[in-house]
PDB file of C-alpha atoms in Angstrom:
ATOM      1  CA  UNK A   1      62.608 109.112 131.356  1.00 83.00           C
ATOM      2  CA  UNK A   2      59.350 107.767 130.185  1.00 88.00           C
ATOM      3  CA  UNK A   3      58.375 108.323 126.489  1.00 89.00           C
ATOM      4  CA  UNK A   4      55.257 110.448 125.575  1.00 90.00           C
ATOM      5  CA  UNK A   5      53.496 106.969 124.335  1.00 90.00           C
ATOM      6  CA  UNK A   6      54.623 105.407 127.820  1.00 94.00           C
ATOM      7  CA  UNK A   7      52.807 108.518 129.592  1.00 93.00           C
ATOM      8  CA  UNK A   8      49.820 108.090 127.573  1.00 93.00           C
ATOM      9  CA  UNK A   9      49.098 104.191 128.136  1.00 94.00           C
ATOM     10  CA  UNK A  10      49.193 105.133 131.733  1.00 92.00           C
ATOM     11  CA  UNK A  11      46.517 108.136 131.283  1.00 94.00           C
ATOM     12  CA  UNK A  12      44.547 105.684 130.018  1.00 95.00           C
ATOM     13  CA  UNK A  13      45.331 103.359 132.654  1.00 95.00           C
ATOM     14  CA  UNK A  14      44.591 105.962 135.599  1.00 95.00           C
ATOM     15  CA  UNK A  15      41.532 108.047 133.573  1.00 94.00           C
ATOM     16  CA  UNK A  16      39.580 108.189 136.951  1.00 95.00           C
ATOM     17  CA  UNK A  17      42.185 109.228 138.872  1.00 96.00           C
ATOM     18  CA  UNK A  18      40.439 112.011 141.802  1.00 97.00           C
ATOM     19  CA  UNK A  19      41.281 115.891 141.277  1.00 97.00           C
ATOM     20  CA  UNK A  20      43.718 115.708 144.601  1.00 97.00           C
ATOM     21  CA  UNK A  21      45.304 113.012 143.095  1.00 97.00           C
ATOM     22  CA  UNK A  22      45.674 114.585 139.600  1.00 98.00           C
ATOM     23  CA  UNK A  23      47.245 117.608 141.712  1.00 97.00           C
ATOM     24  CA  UNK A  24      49.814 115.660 143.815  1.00 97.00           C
ATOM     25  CA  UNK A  25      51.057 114.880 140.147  1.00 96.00           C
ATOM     26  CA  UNK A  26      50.811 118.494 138.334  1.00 96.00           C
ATOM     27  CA  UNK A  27      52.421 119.719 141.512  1.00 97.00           C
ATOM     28  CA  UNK A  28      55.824 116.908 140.886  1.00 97.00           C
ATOM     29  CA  UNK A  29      59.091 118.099 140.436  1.00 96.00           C
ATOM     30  CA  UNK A  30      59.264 115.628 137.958  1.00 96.00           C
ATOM     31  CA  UNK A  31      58.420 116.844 134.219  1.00 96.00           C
ATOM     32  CA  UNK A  32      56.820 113.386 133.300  1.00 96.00           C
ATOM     33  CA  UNK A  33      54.635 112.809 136.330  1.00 96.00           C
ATOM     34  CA  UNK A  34      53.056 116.360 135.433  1.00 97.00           C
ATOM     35  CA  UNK A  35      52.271 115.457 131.777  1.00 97.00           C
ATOM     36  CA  UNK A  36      50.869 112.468 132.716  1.00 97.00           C
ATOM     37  CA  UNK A  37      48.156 114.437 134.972  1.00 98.00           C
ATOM     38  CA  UNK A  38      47.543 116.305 132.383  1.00 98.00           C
ATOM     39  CA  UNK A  39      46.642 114.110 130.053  1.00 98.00           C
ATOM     40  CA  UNK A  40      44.492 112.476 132.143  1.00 98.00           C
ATOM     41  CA  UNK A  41      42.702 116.139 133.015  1.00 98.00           C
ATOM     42  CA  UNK A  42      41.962 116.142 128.836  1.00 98.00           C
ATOM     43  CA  UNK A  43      40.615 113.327 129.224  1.00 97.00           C
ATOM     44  CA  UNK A  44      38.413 113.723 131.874  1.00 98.00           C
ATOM     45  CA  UNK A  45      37.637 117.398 130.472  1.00 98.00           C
ATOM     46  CA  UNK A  46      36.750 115.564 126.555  1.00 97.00           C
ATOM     47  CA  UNK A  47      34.634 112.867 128.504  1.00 97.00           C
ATOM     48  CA  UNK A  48      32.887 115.003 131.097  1.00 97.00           C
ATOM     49  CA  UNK A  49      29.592 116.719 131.233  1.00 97.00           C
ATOM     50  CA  UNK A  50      29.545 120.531 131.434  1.00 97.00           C
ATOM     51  CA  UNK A  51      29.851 120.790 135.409  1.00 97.00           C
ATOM     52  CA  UNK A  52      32.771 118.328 134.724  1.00 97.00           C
ATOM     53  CA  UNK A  53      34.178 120.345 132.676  1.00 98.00           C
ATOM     54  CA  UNK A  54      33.160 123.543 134.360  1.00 97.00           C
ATOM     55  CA  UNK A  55      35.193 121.989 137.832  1.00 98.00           C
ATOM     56  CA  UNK A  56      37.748 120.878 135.633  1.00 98.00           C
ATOM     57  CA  UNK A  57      38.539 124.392 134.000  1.00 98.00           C
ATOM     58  CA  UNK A  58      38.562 126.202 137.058  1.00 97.00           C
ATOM     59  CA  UNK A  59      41.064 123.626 138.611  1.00 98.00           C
ATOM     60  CA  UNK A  60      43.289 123.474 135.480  1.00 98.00           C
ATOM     61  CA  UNK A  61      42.819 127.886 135.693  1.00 98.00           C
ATOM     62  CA  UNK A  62      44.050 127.479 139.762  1.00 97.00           C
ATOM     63  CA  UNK A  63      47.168 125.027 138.616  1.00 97.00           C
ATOM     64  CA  UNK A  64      48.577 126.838 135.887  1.00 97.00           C
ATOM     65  CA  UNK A  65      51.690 127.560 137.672  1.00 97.00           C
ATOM     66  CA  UNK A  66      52.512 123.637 137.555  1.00 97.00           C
ATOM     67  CA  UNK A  67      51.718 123.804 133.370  1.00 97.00           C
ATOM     68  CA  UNK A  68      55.119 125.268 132.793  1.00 96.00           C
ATOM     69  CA  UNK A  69      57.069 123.758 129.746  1.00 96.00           C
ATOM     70  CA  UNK A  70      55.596 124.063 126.226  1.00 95.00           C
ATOM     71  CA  UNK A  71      54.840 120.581 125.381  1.00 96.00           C
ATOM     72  CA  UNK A  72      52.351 120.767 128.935  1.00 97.00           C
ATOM     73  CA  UNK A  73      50.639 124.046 127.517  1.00 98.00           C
ATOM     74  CA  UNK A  74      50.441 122.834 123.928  1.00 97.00           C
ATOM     75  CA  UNK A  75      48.804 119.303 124.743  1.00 97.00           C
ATOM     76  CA  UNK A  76      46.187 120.817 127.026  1.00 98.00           C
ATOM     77  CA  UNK A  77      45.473 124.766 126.461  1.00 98.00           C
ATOM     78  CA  UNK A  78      43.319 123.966 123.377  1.00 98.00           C
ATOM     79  CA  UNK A  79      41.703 121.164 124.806  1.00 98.00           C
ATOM     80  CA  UNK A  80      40.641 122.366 128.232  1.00 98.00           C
ATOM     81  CA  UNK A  81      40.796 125.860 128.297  1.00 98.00           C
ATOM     82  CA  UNK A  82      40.212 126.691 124.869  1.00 98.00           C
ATOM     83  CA  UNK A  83      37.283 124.448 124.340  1.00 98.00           C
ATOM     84  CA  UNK A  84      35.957 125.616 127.313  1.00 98.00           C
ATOM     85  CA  UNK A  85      36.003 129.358 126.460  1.00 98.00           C
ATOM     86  CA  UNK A  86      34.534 128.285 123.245  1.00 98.00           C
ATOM     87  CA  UNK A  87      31.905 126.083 125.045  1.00 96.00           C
ATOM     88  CA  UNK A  88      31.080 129.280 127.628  1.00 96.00           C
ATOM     89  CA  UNK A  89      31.862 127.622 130.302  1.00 95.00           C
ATOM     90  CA  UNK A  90      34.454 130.296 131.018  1.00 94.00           C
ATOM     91  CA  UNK A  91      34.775 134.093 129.970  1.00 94.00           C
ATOM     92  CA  UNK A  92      37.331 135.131 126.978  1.00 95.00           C
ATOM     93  CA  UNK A  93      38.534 137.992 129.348  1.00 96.00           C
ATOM     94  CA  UNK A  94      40.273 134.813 131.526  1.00 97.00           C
ATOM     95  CA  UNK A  95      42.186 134.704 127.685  1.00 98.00           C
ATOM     96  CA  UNK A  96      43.676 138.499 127.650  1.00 98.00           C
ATOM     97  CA  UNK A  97      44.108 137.982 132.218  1.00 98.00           C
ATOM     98  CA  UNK A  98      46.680 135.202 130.949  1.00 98.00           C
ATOM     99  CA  UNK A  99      47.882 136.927 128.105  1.00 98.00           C
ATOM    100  CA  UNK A 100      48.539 140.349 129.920  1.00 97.00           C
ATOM    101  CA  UNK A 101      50.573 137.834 132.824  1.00 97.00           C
ATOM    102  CA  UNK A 102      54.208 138.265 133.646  1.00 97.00           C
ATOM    103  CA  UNK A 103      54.172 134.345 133.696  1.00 97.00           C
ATOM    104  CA  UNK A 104      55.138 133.035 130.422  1.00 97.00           C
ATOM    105  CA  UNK A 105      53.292 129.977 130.463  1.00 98.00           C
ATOM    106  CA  UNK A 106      50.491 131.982 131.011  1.00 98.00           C
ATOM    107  CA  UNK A 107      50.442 133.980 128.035  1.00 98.00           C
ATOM    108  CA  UNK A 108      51.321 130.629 125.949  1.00 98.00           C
ATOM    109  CA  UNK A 109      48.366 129.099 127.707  1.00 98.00           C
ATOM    110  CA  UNK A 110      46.376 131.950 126.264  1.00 98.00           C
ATOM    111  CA  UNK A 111      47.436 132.310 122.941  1.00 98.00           C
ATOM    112  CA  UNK A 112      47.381 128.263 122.477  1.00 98.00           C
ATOM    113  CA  UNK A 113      43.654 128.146 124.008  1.00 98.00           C
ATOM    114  CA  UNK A 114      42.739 129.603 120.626  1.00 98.00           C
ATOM    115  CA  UNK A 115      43.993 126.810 118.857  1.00 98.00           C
ATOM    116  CA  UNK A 116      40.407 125.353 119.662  1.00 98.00           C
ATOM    117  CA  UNK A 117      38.620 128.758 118.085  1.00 98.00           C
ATOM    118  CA  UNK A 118      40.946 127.883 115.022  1.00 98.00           C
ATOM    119  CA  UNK A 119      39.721 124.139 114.105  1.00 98.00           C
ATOM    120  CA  UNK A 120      36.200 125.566 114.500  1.00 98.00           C
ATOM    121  CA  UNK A 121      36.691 128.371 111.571  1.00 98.00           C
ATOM    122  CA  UNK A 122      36.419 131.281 113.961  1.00 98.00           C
ATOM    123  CA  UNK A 123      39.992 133.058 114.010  1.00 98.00           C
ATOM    124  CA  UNK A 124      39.062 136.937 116.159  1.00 98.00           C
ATOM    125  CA  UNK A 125      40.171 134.950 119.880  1.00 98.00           C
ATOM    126  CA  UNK A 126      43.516 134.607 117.861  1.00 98.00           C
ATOM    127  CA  UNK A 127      43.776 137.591 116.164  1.00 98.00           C
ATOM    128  CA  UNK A 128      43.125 139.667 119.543  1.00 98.00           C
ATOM    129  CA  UNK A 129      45.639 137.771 121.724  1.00 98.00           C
ATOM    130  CA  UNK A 130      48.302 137.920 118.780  1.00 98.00           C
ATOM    131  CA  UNK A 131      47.758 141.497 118.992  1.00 97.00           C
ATOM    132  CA  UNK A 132      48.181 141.893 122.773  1.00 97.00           C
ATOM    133  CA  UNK A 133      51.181 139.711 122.335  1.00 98.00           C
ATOM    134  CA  UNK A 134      52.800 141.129 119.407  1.00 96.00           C
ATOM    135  CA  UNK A 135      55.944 142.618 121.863  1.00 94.00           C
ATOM    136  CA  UNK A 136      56.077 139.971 124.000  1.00 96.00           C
ATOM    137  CA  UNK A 137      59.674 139.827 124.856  1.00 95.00           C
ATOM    138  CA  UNK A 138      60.113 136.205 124.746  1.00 96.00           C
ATOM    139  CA  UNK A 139      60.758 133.516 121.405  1.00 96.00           C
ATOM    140  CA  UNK A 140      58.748 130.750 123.336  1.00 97.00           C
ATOM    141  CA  UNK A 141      55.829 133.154 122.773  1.00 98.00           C
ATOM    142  CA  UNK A 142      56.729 134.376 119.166  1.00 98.00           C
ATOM    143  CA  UNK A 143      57.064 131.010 118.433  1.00 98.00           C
ATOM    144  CA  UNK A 144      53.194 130.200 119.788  1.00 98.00           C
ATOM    145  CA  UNK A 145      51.542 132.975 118.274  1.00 98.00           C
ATOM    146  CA  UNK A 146      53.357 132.770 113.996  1.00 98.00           C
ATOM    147  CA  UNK A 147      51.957 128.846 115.132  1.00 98.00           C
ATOM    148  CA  UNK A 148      48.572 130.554 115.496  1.00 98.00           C
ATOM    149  CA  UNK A 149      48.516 132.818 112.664  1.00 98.00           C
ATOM    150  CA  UNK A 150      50.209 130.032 110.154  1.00 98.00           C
ATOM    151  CA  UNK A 151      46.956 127.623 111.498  1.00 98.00           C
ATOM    152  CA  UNK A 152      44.787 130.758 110.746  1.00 98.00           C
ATOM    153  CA  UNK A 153      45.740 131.208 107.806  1.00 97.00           C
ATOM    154  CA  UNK A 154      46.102 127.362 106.670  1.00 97.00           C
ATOM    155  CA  UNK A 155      41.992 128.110 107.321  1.00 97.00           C
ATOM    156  CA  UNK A 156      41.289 130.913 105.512  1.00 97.00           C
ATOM    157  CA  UNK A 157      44.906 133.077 104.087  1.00 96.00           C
ATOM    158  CA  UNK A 158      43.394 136.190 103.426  1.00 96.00           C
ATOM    159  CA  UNK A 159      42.075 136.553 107.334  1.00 98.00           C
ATOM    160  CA  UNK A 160      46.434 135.770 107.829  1.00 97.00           C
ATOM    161  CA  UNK A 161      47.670 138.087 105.138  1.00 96.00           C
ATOM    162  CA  UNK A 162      44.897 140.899 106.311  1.00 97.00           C
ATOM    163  CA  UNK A 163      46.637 140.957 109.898  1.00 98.00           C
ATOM    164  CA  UNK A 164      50.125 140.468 108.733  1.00 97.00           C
ATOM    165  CA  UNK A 165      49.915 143.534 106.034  1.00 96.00           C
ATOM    166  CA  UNK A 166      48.852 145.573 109.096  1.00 97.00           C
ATOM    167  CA  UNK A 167      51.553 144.374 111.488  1.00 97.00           C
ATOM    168  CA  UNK A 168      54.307 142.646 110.049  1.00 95.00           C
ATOM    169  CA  UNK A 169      56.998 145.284 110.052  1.00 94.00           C
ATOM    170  CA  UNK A 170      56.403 145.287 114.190  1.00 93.00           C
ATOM    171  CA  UNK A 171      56.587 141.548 114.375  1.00 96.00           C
ATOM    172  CA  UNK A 172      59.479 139.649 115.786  1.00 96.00           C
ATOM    173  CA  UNK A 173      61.372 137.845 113.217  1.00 95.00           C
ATOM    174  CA  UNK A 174      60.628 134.811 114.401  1.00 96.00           C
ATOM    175  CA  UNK A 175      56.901 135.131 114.932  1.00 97.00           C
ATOM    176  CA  UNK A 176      56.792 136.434 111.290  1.00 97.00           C
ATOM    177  CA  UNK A 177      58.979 133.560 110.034  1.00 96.00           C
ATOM    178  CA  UNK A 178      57.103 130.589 111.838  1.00 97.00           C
ATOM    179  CA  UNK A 179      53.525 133.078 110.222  1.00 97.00           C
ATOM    180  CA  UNK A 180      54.152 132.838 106.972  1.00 97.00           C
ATOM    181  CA  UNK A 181      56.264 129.448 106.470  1.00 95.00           C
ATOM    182  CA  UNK A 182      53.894 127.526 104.781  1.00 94.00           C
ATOM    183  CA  UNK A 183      53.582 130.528 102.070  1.00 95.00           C
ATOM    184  CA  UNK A 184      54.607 130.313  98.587  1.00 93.00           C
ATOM    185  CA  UNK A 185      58.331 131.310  98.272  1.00 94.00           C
ATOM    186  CA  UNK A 186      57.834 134.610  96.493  1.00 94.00           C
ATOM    187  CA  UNK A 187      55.094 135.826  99.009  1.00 93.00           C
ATOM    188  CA  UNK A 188      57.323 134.815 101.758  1.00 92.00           C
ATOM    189  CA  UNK A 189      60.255 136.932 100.124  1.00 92.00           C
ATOM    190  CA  UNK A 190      57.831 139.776  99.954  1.00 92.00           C
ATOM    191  CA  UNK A 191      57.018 139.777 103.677  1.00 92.00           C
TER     192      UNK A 191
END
């Protein structure tokens, strides 16, 4: 029952908190206890050095089964995952692994580790994954990638509009819709 702003204000409180420990909380049945370790692994992961982070990317990589509601994969897949792919402390092919999984907070976790390729102005991470997961079966996962491609092209619309003249008639509805909602009404009416 805690708030997000409660759960933060104890991150902060418990920032040092071990790796066992942080995994005795992703691993709780209770949805609260498990953002809380999280937040505390982005912090760790923003304030470490690059074995830190290294260590921390391979243990948030070997948890991911606990990382499974949306607001726990969109708070931390950028953050740790995607700023370590981006960094090289990890390969991109981990990125199409979790994409190609039959878990979907897997393939969220891949397509919202891109998010960290998109505030630095470098949108092909994105554009790959969205086209691995173009028939994904499932909304939570339409929903994350239009996210992407509307953040891509809030950067840079023609790099949007190139990949959605090439693919939109195969898209989902809703992936289209959440793509191109910040468009102007008459280009939205022609897609």
């Amino acid at each position: 029952g805690l708030t997000v702003p409660q759960s933060r204000i104890l991150a902060k409180k418990f920032t040092g908190l071990s790796l066992p420990d942080i995994e005795k909380l992703m691993s709780s049945k209770i949805h609260e206890e498990r953002l809380i370790a999280l937040l505390i692994l982005v912090d760790q992961f923003s304030e470490g050095d690059r074995v830190k982070q290294k260590v921390i990317t391979h243990f948030y990589l070997a948890n991911t089964r606990h990382i499974n509601n949306w607001d726990l994969v969109d708070l931390s897949a950028p953050k740790i995952l995607g700023a370590a792919t981006f960094g090289g402390l990890t390969s991109k092919s981990i990125l199409t692994r979790l994409a190609g999984s039959k878990n979907l907070w897997e393939r969220r976790i891949a397509v919202l580790a891109t998010f960290y390729f998109i505030q630095h102005n470098q949108f092909a991470e994105t554009l790959r994954l969205a086209k691995i997961l173009l028939y994904d079966q499932h909304n939570l996962i339409h929903k994350a990638v239009g996210w992407m491609l509307r953040e891509v092209g809030k950067r840079d619309q023609g790099v949007e509009e190139k990949f959605l003249k090439k693919y939109y008639k195969n898209m989902p509805r809703t992936m289209l819709r959440y793509a191109i909602e910040r468009f102007p009404e008459k280009l939205r009416q022609k897609y």
